Short mmCIF file of N, CA and C in Angstrom, two decimals:
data_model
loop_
_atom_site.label_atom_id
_atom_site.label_comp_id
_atom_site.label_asym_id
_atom_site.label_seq_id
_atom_site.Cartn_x
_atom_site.Cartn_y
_atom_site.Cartn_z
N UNK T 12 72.04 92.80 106.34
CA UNK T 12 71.22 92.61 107.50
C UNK T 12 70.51 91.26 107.46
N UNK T 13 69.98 91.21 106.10
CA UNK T 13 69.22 89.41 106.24
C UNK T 13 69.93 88.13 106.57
N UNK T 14 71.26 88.44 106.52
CA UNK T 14 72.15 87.26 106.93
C UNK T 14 72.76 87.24 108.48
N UNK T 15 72.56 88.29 109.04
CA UNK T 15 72.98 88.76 110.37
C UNK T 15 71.77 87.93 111.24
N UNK T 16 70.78 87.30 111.17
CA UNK T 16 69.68 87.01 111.67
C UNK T 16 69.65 85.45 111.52
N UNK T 17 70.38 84.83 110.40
CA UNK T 17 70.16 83.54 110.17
C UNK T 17 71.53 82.39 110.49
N UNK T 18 71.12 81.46 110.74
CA UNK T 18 72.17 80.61 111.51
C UNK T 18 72.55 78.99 110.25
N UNK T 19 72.42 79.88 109.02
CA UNK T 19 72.57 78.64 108.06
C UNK T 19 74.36 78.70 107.65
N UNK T 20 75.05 78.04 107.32
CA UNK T 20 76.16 78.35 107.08
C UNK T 20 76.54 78.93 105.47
N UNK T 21 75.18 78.82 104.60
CA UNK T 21 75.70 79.72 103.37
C UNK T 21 75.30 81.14 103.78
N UNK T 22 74.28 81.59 104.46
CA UNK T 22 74.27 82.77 104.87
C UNK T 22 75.12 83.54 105.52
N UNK T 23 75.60 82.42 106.50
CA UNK T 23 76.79 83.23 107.39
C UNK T 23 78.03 83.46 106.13
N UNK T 24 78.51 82.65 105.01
CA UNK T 24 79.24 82.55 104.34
C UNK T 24 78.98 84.14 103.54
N UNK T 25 77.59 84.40 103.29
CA UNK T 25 77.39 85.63 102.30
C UNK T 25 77.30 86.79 103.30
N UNK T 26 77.45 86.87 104.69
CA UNK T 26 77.54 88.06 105.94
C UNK T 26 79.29 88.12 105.95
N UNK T 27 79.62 86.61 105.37
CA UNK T 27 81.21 86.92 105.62
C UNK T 27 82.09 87.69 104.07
N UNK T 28 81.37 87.07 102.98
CA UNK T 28 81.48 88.40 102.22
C UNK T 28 81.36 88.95 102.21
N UNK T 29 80.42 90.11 102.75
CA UNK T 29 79.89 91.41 102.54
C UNK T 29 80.54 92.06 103.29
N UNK T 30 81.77 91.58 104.50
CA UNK T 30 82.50 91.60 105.79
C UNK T 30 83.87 92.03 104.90
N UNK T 31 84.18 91.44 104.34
CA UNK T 31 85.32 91.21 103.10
C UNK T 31 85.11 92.44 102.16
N UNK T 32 84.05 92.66 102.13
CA UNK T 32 83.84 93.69 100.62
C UNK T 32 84.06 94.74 101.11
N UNK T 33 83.30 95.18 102.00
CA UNK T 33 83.76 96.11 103.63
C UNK T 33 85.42 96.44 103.42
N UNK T 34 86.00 95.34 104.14
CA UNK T 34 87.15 95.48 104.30
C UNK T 34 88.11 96.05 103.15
N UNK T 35 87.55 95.20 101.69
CA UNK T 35 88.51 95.71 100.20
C UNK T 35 88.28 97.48 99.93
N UNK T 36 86.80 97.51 100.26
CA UNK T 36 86.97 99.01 100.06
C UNK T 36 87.58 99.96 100.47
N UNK T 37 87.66 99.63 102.34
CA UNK T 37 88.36 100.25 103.58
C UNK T 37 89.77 100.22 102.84
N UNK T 38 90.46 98.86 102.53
CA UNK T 38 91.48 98.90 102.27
C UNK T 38 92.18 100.07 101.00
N UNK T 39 91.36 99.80 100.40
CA UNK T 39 91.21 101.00 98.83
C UNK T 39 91.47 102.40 98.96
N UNK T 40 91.04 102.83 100.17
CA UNK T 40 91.11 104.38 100.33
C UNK T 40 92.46 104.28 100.91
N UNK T 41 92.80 106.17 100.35
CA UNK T 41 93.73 106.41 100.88
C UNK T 41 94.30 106.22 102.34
N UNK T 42 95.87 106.75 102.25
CA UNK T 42 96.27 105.53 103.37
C UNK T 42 96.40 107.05 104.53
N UNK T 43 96.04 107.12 105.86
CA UNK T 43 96.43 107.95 106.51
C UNK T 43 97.78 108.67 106.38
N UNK T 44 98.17 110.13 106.81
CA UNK T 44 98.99 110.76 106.92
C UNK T 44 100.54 109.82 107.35
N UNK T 45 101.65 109.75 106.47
CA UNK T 45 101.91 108.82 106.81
C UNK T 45 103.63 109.63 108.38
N UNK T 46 103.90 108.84 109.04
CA UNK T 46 105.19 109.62 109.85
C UNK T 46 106.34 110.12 109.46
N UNK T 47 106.83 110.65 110.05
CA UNK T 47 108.26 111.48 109.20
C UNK T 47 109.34 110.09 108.82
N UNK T 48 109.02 109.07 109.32
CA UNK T 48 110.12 108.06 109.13
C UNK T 48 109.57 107.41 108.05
N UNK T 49 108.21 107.22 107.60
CA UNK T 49 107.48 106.11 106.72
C UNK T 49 107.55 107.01 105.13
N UNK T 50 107.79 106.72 104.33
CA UNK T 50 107.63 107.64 103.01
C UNK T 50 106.23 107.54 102.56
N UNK T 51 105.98 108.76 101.99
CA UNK T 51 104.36 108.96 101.69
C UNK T 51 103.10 107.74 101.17
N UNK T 52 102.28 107.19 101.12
CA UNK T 52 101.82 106.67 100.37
C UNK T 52 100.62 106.64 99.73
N UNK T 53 100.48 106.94 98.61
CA UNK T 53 99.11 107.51 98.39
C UNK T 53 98.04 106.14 97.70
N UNK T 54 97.00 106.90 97.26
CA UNK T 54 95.93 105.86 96.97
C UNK T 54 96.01 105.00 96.06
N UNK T 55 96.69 105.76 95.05
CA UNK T 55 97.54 104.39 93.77
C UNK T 55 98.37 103.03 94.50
N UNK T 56 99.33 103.80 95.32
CA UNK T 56 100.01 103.05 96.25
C UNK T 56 98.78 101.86 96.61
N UNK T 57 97.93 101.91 97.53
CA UNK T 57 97.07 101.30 98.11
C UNK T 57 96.51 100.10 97.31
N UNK T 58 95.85 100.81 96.18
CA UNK T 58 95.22 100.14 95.12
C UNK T 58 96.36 99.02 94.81
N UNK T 59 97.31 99.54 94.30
CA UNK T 59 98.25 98.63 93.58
C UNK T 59 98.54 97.27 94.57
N UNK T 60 98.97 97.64 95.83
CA UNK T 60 98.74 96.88 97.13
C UNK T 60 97.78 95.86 97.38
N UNK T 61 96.57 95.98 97.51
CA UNK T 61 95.67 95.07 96.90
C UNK T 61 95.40 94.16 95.57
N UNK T 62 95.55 95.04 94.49
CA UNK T 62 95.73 94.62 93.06
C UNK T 62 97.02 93.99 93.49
N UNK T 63 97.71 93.76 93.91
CA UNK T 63 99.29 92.77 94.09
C UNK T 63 99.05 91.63 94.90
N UNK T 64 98.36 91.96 95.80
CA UNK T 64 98.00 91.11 96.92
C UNK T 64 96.92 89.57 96.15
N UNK T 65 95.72 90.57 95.40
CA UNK T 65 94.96 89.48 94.54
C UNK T 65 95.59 88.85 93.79
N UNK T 66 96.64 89.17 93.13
CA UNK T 66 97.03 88.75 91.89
C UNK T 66 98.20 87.40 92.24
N UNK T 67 98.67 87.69 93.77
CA UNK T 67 99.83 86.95 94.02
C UNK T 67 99.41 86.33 95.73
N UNK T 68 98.49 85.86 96.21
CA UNK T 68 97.76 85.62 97.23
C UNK T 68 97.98 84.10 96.79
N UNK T 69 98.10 83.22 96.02
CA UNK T 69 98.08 81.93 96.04
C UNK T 69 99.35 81.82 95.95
N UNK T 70 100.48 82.55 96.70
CA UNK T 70 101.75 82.23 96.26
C UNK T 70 102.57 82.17 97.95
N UNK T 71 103.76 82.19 98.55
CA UNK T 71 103.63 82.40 99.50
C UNK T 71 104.50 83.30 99.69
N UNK T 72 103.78 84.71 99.82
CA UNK T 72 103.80 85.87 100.43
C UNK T 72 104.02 86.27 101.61
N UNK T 73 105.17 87.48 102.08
CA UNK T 73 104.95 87.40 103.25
C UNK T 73 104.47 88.94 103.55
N UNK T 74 104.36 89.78 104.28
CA UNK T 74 104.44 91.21 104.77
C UNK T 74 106.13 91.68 104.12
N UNK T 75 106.65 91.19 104.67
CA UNK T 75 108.06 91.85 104.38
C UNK T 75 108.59 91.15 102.86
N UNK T 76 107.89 90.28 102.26
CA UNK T 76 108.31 90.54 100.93
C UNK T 76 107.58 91.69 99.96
N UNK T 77 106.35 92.12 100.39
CA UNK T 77 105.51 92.73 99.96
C UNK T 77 105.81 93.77 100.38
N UNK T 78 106.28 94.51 101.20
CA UNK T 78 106.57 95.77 101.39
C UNK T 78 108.15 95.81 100.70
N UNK T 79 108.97 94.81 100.47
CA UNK T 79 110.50 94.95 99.91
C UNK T 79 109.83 95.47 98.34
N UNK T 80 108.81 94.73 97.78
CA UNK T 80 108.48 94.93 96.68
C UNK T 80 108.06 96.18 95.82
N UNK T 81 107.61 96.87 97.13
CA UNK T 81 107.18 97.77 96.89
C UNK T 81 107.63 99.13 97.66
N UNK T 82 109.15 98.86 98.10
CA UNK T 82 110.04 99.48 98.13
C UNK T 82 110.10 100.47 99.66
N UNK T 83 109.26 99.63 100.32
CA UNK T 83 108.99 100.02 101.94
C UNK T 83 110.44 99.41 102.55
N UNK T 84 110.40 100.10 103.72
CA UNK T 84 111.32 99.31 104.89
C UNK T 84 110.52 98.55 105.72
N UNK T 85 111.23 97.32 105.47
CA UNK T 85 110.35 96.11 105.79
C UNK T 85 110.20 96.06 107.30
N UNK T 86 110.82 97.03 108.37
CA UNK T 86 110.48 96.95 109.70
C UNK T 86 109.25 97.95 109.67
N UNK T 87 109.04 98.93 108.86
CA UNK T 87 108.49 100.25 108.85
C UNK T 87 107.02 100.00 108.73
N UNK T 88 107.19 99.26 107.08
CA UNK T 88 105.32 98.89 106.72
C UNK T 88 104.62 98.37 107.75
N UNK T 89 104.84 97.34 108.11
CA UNK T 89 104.10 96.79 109.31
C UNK T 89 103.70 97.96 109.86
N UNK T 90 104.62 98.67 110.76
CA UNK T 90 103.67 99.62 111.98
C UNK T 90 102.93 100.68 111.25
N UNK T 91 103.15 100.82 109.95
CA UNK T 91 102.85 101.89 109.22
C UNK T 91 101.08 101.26 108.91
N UNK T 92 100.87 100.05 108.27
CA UNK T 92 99.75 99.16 108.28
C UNK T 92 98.94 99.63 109.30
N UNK T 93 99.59 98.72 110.73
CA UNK T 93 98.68 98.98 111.83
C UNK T 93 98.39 100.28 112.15
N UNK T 94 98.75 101.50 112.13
CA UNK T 94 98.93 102.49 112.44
C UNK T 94 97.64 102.94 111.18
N UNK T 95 97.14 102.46 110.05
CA UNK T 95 96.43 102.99 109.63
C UNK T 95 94.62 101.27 109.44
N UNK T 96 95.22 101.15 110.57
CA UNK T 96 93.96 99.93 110.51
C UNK T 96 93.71 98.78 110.15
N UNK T 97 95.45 98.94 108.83
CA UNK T 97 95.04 97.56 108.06
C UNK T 97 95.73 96.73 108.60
N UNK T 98 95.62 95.29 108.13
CA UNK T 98 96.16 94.57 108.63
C UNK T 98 96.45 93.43 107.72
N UNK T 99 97.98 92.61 107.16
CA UNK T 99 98.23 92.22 106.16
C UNK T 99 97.33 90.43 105.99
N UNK T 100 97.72 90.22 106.96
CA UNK T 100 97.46 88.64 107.44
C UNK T 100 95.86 88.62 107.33
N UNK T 101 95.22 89.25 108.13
CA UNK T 101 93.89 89.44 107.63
C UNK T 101 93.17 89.32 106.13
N UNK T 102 93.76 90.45 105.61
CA UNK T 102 93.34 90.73 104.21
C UNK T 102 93.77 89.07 103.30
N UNK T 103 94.87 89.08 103.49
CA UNK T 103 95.37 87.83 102.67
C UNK T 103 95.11 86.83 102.79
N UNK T 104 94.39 86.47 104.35
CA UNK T 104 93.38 84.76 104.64
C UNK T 104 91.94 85.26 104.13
N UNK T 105 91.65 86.42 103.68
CA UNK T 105 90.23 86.69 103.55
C UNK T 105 89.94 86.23 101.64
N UNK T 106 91.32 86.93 101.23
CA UNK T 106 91.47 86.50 99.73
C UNK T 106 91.67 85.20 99.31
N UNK T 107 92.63 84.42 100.56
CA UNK T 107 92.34 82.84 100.40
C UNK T 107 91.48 81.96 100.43
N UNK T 108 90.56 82.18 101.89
CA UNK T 108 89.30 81.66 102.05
C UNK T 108 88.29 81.82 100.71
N UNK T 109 88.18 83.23 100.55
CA UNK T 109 87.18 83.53 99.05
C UNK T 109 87.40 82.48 97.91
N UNK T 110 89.08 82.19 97.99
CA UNK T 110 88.88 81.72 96.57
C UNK T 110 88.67 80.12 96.89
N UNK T 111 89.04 79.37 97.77
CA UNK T 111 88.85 78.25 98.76
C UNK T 111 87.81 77.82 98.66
N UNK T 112 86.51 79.08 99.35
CA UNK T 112 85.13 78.80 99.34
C UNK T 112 84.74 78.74 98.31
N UNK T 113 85.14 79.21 96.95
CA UNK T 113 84.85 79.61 95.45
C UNK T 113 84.89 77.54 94.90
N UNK T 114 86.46 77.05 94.80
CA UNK T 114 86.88 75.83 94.64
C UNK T 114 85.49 74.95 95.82
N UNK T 115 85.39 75.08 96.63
CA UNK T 115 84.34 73.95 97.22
C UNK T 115 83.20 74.12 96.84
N UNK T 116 82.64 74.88 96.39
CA UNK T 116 81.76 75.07 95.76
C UNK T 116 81.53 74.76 94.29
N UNK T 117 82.30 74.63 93.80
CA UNK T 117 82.18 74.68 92.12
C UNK T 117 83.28 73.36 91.53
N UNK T 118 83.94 72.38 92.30
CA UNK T 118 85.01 71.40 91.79
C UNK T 118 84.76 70.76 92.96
N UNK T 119 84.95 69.09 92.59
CA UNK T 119 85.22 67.96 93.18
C UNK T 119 86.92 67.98 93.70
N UNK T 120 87.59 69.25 93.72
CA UNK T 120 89.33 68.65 94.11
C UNK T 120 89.55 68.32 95.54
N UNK T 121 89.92 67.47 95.86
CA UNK T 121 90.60 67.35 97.46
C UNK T 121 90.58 68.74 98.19
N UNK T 122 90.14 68.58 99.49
CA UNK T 122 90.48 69.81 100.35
C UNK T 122 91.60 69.92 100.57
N UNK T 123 92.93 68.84 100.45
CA UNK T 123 94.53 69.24 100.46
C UNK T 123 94.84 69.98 99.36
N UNK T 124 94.13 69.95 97.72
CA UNK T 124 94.28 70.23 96.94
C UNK T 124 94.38 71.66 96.43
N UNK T 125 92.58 72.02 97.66
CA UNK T 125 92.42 73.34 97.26
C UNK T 125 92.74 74.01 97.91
N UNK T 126 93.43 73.53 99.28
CA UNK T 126 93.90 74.09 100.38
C UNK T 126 95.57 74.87 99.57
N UNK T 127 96.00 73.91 99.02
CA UNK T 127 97.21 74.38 98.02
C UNK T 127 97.30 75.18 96.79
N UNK T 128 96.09 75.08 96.13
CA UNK T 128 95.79 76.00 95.18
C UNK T 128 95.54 77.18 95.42
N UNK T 129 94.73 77.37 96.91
CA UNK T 129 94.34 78.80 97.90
C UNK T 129 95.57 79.46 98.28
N UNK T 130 96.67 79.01 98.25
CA UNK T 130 97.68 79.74 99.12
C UNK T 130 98.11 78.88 100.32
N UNK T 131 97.17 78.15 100.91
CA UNK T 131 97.26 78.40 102.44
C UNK T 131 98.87 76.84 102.55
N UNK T 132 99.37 77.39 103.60
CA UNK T 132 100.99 76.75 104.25
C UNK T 132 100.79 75.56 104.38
N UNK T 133 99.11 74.82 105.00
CA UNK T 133 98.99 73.37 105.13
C UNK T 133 97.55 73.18 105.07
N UNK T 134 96.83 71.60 104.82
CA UNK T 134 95.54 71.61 104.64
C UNK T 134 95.13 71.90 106.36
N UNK T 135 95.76 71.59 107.63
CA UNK T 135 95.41 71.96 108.51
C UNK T 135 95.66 73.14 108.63
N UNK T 136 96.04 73.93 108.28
CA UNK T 136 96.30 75.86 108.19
C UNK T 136 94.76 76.17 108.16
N UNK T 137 94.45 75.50 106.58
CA UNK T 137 93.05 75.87 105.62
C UNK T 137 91.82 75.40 106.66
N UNK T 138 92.02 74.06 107.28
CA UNK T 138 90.60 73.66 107.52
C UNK T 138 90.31 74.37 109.53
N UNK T 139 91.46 75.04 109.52
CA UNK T 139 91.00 75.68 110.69
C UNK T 139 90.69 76.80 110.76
N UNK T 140 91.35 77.90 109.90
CA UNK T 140 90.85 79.11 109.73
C UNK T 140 89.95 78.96 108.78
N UNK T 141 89.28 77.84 108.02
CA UNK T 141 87.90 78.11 107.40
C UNK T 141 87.03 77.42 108.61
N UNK T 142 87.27 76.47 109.34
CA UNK T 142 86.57 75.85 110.65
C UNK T 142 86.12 77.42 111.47
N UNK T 143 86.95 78.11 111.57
CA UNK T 143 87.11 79.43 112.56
C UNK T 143 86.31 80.71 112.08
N UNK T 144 86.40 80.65 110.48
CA UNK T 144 85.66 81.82 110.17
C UNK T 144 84.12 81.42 109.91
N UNK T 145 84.22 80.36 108.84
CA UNK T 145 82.78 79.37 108.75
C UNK T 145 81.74 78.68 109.76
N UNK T 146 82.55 78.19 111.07
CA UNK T 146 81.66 77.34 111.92
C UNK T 146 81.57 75.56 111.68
N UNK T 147 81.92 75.53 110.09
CA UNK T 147 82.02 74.70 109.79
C UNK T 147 83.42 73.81 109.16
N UNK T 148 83.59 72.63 108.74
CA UNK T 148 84.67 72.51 108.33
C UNK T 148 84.86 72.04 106.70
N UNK T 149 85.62 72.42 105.96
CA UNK T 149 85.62 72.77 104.51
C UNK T 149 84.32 71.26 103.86
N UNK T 150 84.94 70.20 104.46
CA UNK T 150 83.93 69.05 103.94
C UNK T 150 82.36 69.34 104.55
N UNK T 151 81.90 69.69 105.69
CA UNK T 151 80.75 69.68 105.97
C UNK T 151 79.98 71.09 105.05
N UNK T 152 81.25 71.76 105.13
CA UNK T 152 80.33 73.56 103.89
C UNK T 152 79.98 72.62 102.51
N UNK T 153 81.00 71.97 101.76
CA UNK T 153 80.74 71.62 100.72
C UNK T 153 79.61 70.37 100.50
N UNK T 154 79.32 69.74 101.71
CA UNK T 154 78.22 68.95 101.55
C UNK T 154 76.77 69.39 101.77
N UNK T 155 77.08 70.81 102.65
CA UNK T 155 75.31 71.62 103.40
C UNK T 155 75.92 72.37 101.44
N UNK T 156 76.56 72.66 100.72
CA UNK T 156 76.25 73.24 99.37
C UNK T 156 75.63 72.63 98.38
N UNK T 157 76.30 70.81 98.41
CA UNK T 157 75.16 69.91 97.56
C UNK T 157 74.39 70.00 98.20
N UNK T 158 73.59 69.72 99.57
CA UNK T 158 72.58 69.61 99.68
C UNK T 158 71.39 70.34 99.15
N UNK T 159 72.12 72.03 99.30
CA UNK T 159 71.65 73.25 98.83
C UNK T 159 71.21 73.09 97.50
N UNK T 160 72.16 72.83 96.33
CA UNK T 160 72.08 72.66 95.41
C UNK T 160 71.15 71.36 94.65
N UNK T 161 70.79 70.84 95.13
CA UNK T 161 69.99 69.37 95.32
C UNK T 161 68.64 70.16 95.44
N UNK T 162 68.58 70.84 96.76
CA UNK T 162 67.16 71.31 96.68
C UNK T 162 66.37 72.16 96.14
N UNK T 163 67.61 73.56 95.18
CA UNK T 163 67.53 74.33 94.75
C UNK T 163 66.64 73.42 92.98
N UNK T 164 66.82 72.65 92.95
CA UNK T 164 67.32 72.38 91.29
C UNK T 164 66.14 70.94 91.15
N UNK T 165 65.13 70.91 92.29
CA UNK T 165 63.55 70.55 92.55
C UNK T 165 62.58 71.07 91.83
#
């Protein structure tokens, strides 16, 4: 709630985690009843899904390699996903951005750099869906963070 009220961009950054943490948990629980065409999938399933997703999110992943992997029919998972709320593309720019925002914060590397280390397809991929979720753009977050850090350390 204290970040829902304030218009600073590390706050909005810690409303957009807590948005994310939301979401990992949602994602965590078991997966709805699944259709006579989709094969069962239970909460291990899920878990592991995520635990796969973190572990291999800086790589380039798609939906349908991730469901081949894990032994779905790659037309199936998808509607099977939506059909229970989640959504792949989502989850997987949320795990990129995190670790993105993590690198601008804590290393001097190029935003092409960390844009590539994050996963993301191009540094313009990265600096628009962090422009889009942030407000800001990856160089202006990391400079309102020194600033932050500058004033913190007074």
């Amino acid at each position: 709630y204290r970040y829902s009220r304030s218009e600073k961009p590390v706050d909005l950054l810690g409303m957009n985690a807590c948005v994310l943490q939301i979401f990992h948990i949602l994602l965590s629980e078991s997966m709805a009843a699944p259709t006579c065409t989709t094969p069962p999938i239970k909460l291990e399933d899920s878990i592991s899904f995520t635990e796969y997703l973190a572990a291999h999110y800086r790589e380039h992943i798609t939906l349908e390699s991730v469901s081949e992997h894990f032994g779905f029919n790659p037309t199936i998972f998808p509607e099977y996903l939506q059909k229970t709320g989640r959504n792949f593309n989502v989850y997987l720019s949320s795990l990129r951005l995190d670790h993105a925002t993590h690198l601008l914060e804590t290393t001097t590397s190029s935003i092409p750099d960390i844009s590539e280390e994050s996963g993301f397809s191009s540094s313009r991929a990265f600096i628009e869906m962090f422009k889009k979720v942030n407000k800001l753009t990856p160089k202006q977050y990391r400079d309102q963070c020194s600033e932050h850090q500058k004033g913190s350390s007074l």
